[in-house]
Short mmCIF file of C-alpha atoms in Angstrom, two decimals:
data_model
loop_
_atom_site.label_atom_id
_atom_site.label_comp_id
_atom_site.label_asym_id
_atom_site.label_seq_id
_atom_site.Cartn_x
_atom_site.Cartn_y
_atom_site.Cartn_z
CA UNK A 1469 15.57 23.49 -1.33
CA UNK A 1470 12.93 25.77 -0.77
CA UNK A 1471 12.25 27.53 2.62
CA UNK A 1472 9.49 25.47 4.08
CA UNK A 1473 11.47 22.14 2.97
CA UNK A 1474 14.08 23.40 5.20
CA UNK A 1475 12.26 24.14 7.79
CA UNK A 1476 10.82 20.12 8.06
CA UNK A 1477 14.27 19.31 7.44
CA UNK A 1478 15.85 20.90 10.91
CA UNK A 1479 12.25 19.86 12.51
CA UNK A 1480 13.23 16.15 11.58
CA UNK A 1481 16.78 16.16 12.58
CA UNK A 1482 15.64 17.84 15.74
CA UNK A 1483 13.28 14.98 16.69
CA UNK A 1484 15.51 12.31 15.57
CA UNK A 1485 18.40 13.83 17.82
CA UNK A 1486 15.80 13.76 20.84
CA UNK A 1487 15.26 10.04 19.79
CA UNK A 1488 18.33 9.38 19.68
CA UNK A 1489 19.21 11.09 23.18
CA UNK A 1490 15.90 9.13 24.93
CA UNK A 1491 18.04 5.38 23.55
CA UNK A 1492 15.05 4.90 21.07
CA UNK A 1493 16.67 5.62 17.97
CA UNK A 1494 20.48 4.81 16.77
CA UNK A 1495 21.74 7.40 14.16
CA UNK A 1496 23.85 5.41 11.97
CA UNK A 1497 21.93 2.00 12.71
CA UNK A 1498 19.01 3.94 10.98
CA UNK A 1499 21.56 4.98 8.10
CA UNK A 1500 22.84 1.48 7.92
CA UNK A 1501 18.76 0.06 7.89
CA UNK A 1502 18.19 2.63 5.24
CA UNK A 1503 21.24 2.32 2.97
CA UNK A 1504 20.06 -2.15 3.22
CA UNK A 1505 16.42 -1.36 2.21
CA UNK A 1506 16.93 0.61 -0.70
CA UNK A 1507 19.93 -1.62 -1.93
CA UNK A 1508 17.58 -4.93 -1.83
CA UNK A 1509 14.49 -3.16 -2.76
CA UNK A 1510 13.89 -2.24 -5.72
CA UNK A 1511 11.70 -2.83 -9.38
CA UNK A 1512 14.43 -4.66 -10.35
CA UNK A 1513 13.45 -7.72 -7.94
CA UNK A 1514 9.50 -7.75 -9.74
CA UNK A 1515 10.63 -7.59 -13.14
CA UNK A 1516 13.08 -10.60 -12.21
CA UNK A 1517 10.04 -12.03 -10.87
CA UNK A 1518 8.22 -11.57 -14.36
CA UNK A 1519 10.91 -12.93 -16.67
CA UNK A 1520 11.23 -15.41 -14.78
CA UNK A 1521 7.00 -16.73 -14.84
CA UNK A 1522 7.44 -15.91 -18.66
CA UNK A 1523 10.55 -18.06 -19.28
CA UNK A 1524 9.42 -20.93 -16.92
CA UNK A 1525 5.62 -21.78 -16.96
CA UNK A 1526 6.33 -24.23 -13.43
CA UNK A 1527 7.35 -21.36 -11.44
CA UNK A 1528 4.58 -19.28 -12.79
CA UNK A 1529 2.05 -22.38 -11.88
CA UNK A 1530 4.04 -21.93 -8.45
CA UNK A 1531 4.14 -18.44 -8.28
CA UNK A 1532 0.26 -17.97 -9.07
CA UNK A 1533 -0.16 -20.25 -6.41
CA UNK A 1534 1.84 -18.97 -3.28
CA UNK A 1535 3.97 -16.22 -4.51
CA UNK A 1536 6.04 -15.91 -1.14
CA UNK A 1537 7.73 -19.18 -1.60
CA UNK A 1538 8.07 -18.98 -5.14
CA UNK A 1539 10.08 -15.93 -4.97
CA UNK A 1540 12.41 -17.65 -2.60
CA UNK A 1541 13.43 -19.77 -5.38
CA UNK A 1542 15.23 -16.73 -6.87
CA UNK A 1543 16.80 -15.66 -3.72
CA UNK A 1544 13.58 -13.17 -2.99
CA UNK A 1545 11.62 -12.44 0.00
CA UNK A 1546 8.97 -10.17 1.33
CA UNK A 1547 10.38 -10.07 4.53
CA UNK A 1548 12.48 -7.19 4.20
CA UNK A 1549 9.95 -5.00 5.79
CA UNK A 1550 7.91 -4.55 9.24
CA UNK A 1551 6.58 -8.47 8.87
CA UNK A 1552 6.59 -10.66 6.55
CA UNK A 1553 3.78 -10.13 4.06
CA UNK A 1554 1.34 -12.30 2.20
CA UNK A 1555 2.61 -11.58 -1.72
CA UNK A 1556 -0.32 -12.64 -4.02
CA UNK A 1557 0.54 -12.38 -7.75
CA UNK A 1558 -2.56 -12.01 -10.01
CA UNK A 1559 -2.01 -12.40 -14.00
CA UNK A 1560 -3.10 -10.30 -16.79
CA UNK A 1561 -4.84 -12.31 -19.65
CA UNK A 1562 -6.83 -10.90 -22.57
CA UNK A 1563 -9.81 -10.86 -21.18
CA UNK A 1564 -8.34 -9.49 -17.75
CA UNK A 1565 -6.10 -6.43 -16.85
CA UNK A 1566 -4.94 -5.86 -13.09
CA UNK A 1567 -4.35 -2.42 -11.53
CA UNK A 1568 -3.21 -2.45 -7.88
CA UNK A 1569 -4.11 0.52 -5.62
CA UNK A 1570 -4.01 1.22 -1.78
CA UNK A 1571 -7.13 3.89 -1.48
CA UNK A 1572 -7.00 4.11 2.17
CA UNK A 1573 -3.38 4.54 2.62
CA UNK A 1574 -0.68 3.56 0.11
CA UNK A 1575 0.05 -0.14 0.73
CA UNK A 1576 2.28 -1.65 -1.82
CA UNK A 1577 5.17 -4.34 -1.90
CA UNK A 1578 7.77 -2.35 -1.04
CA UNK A 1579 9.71 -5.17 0.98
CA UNK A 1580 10.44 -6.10 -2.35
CA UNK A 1581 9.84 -2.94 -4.55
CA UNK A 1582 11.03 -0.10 -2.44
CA UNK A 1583 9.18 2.86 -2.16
CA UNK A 1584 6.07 3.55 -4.14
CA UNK A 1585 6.06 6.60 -6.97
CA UNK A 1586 4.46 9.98 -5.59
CA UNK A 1587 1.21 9.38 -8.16
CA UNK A 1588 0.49 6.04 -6.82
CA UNK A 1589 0.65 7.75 -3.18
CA UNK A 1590 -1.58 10.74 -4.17
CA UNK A 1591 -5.25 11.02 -3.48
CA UNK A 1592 -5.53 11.78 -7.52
CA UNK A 1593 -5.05 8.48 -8.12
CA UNK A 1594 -6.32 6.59 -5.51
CA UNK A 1595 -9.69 8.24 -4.95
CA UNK A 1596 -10.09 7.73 -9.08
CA UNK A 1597 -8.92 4.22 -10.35
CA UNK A 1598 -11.37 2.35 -8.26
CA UNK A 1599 -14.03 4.33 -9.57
CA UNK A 1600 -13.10 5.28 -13.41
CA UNK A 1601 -10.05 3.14 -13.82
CA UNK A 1602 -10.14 3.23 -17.78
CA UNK A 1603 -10.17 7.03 -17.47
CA UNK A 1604 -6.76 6.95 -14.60
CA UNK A 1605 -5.10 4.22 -17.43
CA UNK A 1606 -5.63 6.56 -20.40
CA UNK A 1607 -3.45 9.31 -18.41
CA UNK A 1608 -0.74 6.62 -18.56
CA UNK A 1609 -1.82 6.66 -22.49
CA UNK A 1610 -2.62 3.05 -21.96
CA UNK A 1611 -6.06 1.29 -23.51
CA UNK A 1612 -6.27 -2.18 -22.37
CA UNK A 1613 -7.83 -4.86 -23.89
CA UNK A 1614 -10.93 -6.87 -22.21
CA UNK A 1615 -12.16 -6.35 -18.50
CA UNK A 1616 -10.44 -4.09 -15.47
CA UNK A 1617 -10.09 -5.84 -12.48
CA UNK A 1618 -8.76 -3.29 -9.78
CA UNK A 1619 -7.23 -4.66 -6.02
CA UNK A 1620 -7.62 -2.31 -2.99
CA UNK A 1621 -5.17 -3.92 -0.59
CA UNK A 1622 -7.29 -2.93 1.96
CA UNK A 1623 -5.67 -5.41 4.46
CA UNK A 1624 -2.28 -7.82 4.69
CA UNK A 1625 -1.93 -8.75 1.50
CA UNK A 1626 0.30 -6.64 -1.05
CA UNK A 1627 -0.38 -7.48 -4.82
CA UNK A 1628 2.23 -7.50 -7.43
CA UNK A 1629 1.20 -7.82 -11.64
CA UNK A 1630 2.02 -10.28 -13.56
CA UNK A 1631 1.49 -8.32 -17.59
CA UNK A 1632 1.57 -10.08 -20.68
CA UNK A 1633 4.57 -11.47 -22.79
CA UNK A 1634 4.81 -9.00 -25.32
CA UNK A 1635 4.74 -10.18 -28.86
CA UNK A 1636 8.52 -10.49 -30.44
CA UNK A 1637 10.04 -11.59 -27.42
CA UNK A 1638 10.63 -15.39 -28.44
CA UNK A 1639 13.61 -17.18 -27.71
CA UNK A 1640 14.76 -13.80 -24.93
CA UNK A 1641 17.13 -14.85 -22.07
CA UNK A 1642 15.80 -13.73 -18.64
CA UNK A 1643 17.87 -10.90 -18.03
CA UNK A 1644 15.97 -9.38 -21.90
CA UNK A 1645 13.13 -10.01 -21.04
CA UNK A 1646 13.25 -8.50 -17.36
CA UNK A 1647 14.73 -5.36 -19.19
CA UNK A 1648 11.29 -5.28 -21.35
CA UNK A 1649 9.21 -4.74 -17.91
CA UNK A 1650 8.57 -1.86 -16.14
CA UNK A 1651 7.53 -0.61 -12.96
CA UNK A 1652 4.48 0.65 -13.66
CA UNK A 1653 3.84 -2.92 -15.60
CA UNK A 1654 4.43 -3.92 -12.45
CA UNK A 1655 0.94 -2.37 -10.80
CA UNK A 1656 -0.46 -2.20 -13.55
CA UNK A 1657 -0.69 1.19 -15.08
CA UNK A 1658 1.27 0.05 -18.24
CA UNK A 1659 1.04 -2.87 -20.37
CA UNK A 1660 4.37 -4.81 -19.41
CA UNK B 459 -13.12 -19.58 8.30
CA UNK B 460 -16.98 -18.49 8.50
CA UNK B 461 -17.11 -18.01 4.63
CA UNK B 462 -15.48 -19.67 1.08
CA UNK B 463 -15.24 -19.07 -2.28
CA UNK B 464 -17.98 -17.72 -4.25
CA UNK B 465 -19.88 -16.99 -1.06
CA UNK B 466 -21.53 -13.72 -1.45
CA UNK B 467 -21.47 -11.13 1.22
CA UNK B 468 -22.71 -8.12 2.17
CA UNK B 469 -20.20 -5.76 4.28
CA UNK B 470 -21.10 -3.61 6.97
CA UNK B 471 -23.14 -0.61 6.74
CA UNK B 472 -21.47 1.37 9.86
CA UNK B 473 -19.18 4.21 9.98
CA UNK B 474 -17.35 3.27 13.26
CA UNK B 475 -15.53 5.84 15.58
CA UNK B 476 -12.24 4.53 15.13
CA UNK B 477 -9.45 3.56 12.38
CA UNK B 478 -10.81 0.76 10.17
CA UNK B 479 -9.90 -0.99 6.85
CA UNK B 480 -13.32 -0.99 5.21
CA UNK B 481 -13.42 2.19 3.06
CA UNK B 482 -16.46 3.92 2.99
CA UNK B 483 -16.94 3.13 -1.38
CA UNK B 484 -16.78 -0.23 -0.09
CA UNK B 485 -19.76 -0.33 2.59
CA UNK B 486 -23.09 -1.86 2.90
CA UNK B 487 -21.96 -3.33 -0.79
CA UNK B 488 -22.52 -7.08 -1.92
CA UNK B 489 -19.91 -9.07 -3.11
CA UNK B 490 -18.09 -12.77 -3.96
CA UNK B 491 -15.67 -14.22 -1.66
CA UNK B 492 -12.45 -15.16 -4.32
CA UNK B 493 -10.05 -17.06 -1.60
CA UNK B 494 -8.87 -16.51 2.20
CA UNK B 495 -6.21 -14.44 2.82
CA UNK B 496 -5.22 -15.69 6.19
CA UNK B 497 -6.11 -15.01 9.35
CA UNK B 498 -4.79 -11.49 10.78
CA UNK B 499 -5.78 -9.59 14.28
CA UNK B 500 -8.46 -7.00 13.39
CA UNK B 501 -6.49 -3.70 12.57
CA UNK B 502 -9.47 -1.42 14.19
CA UNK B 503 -8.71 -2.91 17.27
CA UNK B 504 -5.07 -3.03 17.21
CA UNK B 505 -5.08 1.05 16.19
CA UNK B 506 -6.63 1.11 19.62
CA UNK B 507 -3.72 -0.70 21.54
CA UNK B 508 -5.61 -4.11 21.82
CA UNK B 509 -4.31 -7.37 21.13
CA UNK B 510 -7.17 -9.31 19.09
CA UNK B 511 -7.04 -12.63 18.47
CA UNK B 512 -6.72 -13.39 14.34
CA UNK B 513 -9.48 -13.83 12.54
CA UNK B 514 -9.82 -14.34 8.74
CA UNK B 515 -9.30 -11.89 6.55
CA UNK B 516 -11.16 -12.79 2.72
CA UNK B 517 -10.15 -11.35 -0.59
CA UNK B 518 -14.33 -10.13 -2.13
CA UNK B 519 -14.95 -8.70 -5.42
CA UNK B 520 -17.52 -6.24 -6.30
CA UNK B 521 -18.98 -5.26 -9.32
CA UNK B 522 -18.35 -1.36 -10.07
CA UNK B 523 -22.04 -1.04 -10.81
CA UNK B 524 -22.53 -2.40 -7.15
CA UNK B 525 -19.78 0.00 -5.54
CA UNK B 526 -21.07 3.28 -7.78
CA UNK B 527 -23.81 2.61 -9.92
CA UNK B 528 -21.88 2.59 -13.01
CA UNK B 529 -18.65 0.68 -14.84
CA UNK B 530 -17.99 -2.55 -16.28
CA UNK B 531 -15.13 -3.24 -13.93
CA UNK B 532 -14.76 -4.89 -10.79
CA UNK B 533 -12.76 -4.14 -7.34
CA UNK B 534 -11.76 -6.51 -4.80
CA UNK B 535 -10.73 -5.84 -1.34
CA UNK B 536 -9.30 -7.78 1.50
CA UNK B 537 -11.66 -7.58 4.17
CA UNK B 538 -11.82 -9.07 7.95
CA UNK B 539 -14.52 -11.14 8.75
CA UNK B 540 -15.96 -8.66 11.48
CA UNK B 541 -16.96 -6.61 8.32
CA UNK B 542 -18.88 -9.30 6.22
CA UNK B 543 -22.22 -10.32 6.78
CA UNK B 544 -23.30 -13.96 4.78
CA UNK B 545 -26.38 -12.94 1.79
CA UNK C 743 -14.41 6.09 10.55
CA UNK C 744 -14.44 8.00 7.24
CA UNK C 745 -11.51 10.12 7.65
CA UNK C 746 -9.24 12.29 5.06
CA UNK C 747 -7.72 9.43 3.97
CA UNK C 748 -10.52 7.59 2.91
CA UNK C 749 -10.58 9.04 -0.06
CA UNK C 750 -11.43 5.90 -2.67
CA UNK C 751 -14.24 7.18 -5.00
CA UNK C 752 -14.15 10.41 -4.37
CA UNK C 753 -14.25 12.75 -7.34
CA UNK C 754 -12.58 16.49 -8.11
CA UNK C 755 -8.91 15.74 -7.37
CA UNK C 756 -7.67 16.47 -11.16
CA UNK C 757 -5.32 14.43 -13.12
CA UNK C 758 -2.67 12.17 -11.76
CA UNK C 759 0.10 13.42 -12.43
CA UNK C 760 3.78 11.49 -12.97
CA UNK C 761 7.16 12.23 -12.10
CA UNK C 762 9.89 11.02 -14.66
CA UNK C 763 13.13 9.54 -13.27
CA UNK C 764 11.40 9.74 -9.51
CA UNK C 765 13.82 8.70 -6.58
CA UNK C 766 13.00 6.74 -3.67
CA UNK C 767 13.00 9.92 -1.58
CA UNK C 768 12.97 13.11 -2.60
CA UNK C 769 14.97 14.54 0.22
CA UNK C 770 17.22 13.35 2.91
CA UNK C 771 14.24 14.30 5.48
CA UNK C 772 12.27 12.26 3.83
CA UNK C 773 13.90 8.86 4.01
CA UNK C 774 14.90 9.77 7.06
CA UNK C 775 11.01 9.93 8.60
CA UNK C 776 10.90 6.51 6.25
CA UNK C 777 13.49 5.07 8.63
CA UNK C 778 12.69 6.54 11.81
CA UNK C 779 9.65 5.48 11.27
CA UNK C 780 9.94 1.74 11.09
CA UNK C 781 12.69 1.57 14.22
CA UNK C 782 10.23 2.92 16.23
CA UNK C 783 7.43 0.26 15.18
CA UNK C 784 10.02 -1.82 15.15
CA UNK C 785 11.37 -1.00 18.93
CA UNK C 786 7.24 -0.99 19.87
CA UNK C 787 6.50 2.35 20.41
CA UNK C 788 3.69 2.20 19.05
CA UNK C 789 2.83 -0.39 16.15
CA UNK C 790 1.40 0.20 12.33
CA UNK C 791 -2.09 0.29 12.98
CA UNK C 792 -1.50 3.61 15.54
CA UNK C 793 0.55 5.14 12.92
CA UNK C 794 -2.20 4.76 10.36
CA UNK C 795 -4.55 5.54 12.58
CA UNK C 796 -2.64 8.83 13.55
CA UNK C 797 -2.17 9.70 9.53
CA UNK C 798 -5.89 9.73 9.11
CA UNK C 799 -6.18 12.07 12.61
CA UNK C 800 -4.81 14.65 11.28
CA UNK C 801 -6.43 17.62 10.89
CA UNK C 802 -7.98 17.07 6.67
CA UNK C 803 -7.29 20.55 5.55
CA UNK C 804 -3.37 20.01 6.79
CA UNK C 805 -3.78 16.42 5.13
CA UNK C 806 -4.79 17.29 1.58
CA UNK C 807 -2.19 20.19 1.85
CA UNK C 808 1.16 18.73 2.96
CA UNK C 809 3.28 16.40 1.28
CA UNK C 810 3.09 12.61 1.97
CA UNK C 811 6.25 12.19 4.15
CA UNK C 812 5.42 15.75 5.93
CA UNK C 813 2.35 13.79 7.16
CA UNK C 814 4.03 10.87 8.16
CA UNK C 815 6.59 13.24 10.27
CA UNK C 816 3.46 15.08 11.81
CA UNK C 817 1.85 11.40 12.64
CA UNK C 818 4.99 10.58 14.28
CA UNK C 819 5.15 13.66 16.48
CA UNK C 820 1.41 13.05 17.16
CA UNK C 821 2.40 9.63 19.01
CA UNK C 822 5.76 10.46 20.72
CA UNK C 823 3.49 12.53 22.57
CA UNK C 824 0.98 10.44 23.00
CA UNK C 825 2.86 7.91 24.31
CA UNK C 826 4.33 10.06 27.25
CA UNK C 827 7.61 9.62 24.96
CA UNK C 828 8.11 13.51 24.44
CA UNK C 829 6.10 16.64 25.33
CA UNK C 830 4.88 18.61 22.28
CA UNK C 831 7.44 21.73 23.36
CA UNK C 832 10.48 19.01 23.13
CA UNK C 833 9.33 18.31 19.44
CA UNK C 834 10.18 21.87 18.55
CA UNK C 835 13.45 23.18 18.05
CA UNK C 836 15.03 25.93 19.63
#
């Protein structure tokens, strides 16, 4: 840990005490809040999401359509943050490719994701990938096929993508198939 | 709801004195209403401790070339209504 | 306004760069701003749109320089004291 990190790290215990002493905060109801988001949380939940719309063209029909109740139908929910989101899925196709970014702050679905990666939070990548996404994609050594269609969630909506069924993947069982996406196939900055 | 799809729109051109959700890339630009988003209370005036009442919020696409004068992509925002004017 | 944060566009900030094996947090401090964070939007001290709005007031140099969560626990400390919750002096530790 280096100097300056501890340094934040007594100023933060130091406030949170204060907190804490004013009835605002409760210590171990914010360990117990913690330890709940990051165990429900997670890219796990969005690749589910994917196998799933790949294995079962209905749900993807209904998950196009109004992802927030579709997700409910495998035990999934946006609410697990501040409010209860709008979760809008959009779909990669050959002639389109989807990259999310938040440019103005870093607005992402982490009710159901957890926290965002440090690149997708950095002004690197969100001042650039609006502007030159191809340029921001080949970084992730990724060339995609047909047009870019970037999403600033500039407002309530958090957006979530749906990549392609790879080739080779016939006859897969959910659980293979969710193993075969990642996160960053998840926003877009990889091709599944 | 003031506007609906494929609608185009031209946002606002001002830089206003307070938090807002229209990034400055994204101003004075014209674009096509996609779909509603819902209606939400405007978040420049609830960064200033107001209570507005909803109003909808759209989901526009622009054309790069539109945004910066060069690409072949496009980028949509969601955008309140206070920040769209009809073209 | 066109603050620090509004950054979309903007050119001459390098490659982005990407962690392998990244955690949620990086540090205990750092989930724990996470968390303090949303009980006290939660409890209605102030709500997300004065948090954002309190990000982007910070002073840009400080912005660009610090870390991500490091600017969320300055935004924080920016409204305790703004709303009459804490004085800037009982931020500091002794």
């Amino acid at each position: 840990m280096s100097h300056s990190d501890a340094s934040i790290a007594a100023r933060v215990r130091h406030v949170e005490a204060l907190l804490e002493e004013r009835g605002l905060v409760d210590a171990q109801e914010l360990d117990r809040a913690l330890e709940a988001f990051l165990a429900n949380a997670k890219p796990a939940n969005g690749k589910r999401i994917v196998a799933r719309a790949w294995a079962d063209t209905g749900f993807k029909a209904r998950l196009l359509e109004n992802a927030n109740t579709a997700i409910e139908e495998i035990g999934l929910s946006m609410g697990g943050g501040l409010q209860q989101q709008t979760l809008k899925v959009v779909e990669n196709t050959p002639e389109v490719h989807n990259v999310i970014v938040c440019t103005l702050c870093s607005c992402y679905p982490i009710a159901l994701l957890g926290p965002s990666p440090a690149w997708y939070k950095s002004p690197a990548y969100r001042s650039r990938v609006v502007r030159d996404p191809r340029g921001v994609l080949a970084e992730f050594g990724f060339d995609p096929e047909g047009e870019i269609a970037v999403w600033d969630a500039s407002a309530e909506t958090r957006y979530l993508v749906l990549p392609r069924r790879p080739a080779a993947t016939e006859g897969w069982d959910e659980q293979r198939l969710a193993e075969a996406v990642t996160r960053n196939g998840l926003i877009g900055t990889a091709p599944v | 709801m003031r506007f609906s799809p494929g609608d185009r729109v031209r946002t606002r051109h001002t830089d206003p004195p307070h938090h807002t959700r229209l990034p400055r890339y994204a101003r004075g630009a014209a674009g096509t209403v996609l779909h509603d988003e819902g209606e939400h209370p405007l978040a420049d005036d609830r960064s200033r401790g107001m209570h507005p009442v909803p109003q909808p919020v759209y989901a526009v696409r622009f054309e790069a070339r539109e945004l910066f004068g060069a690409g072949e992509h496009t980028v949509t925002l969601s955008l309140w209504e206070d920040y769209l004017e009809p073209l | 306004m066109s603050r620090v944060n509004d950054v979309g566009g903007q050119q001459g900030f390098g490659p982005v760069g990407q962690e392998l094996d990244e955690p949620p947090f990086h540090a205990d401090w750092e989930a724990h701003v996470f968390a303090m964070n949303r009980a006290l939007i939660a409890r209605g001290v102030y709500n997300l749109d004065e948090f954002r709005d309190a990000v982007e007031r910070l002073d840009p140099r400080e912005y660009l320089r610090s870390g991500y969560y490091e600017n969320w626990f300055r935004a924080i400390c920016t409204l305790l004291v703004e709303k009459g919750v804490a004085t800037e002096d009982a931020l500091q530790p002794r």
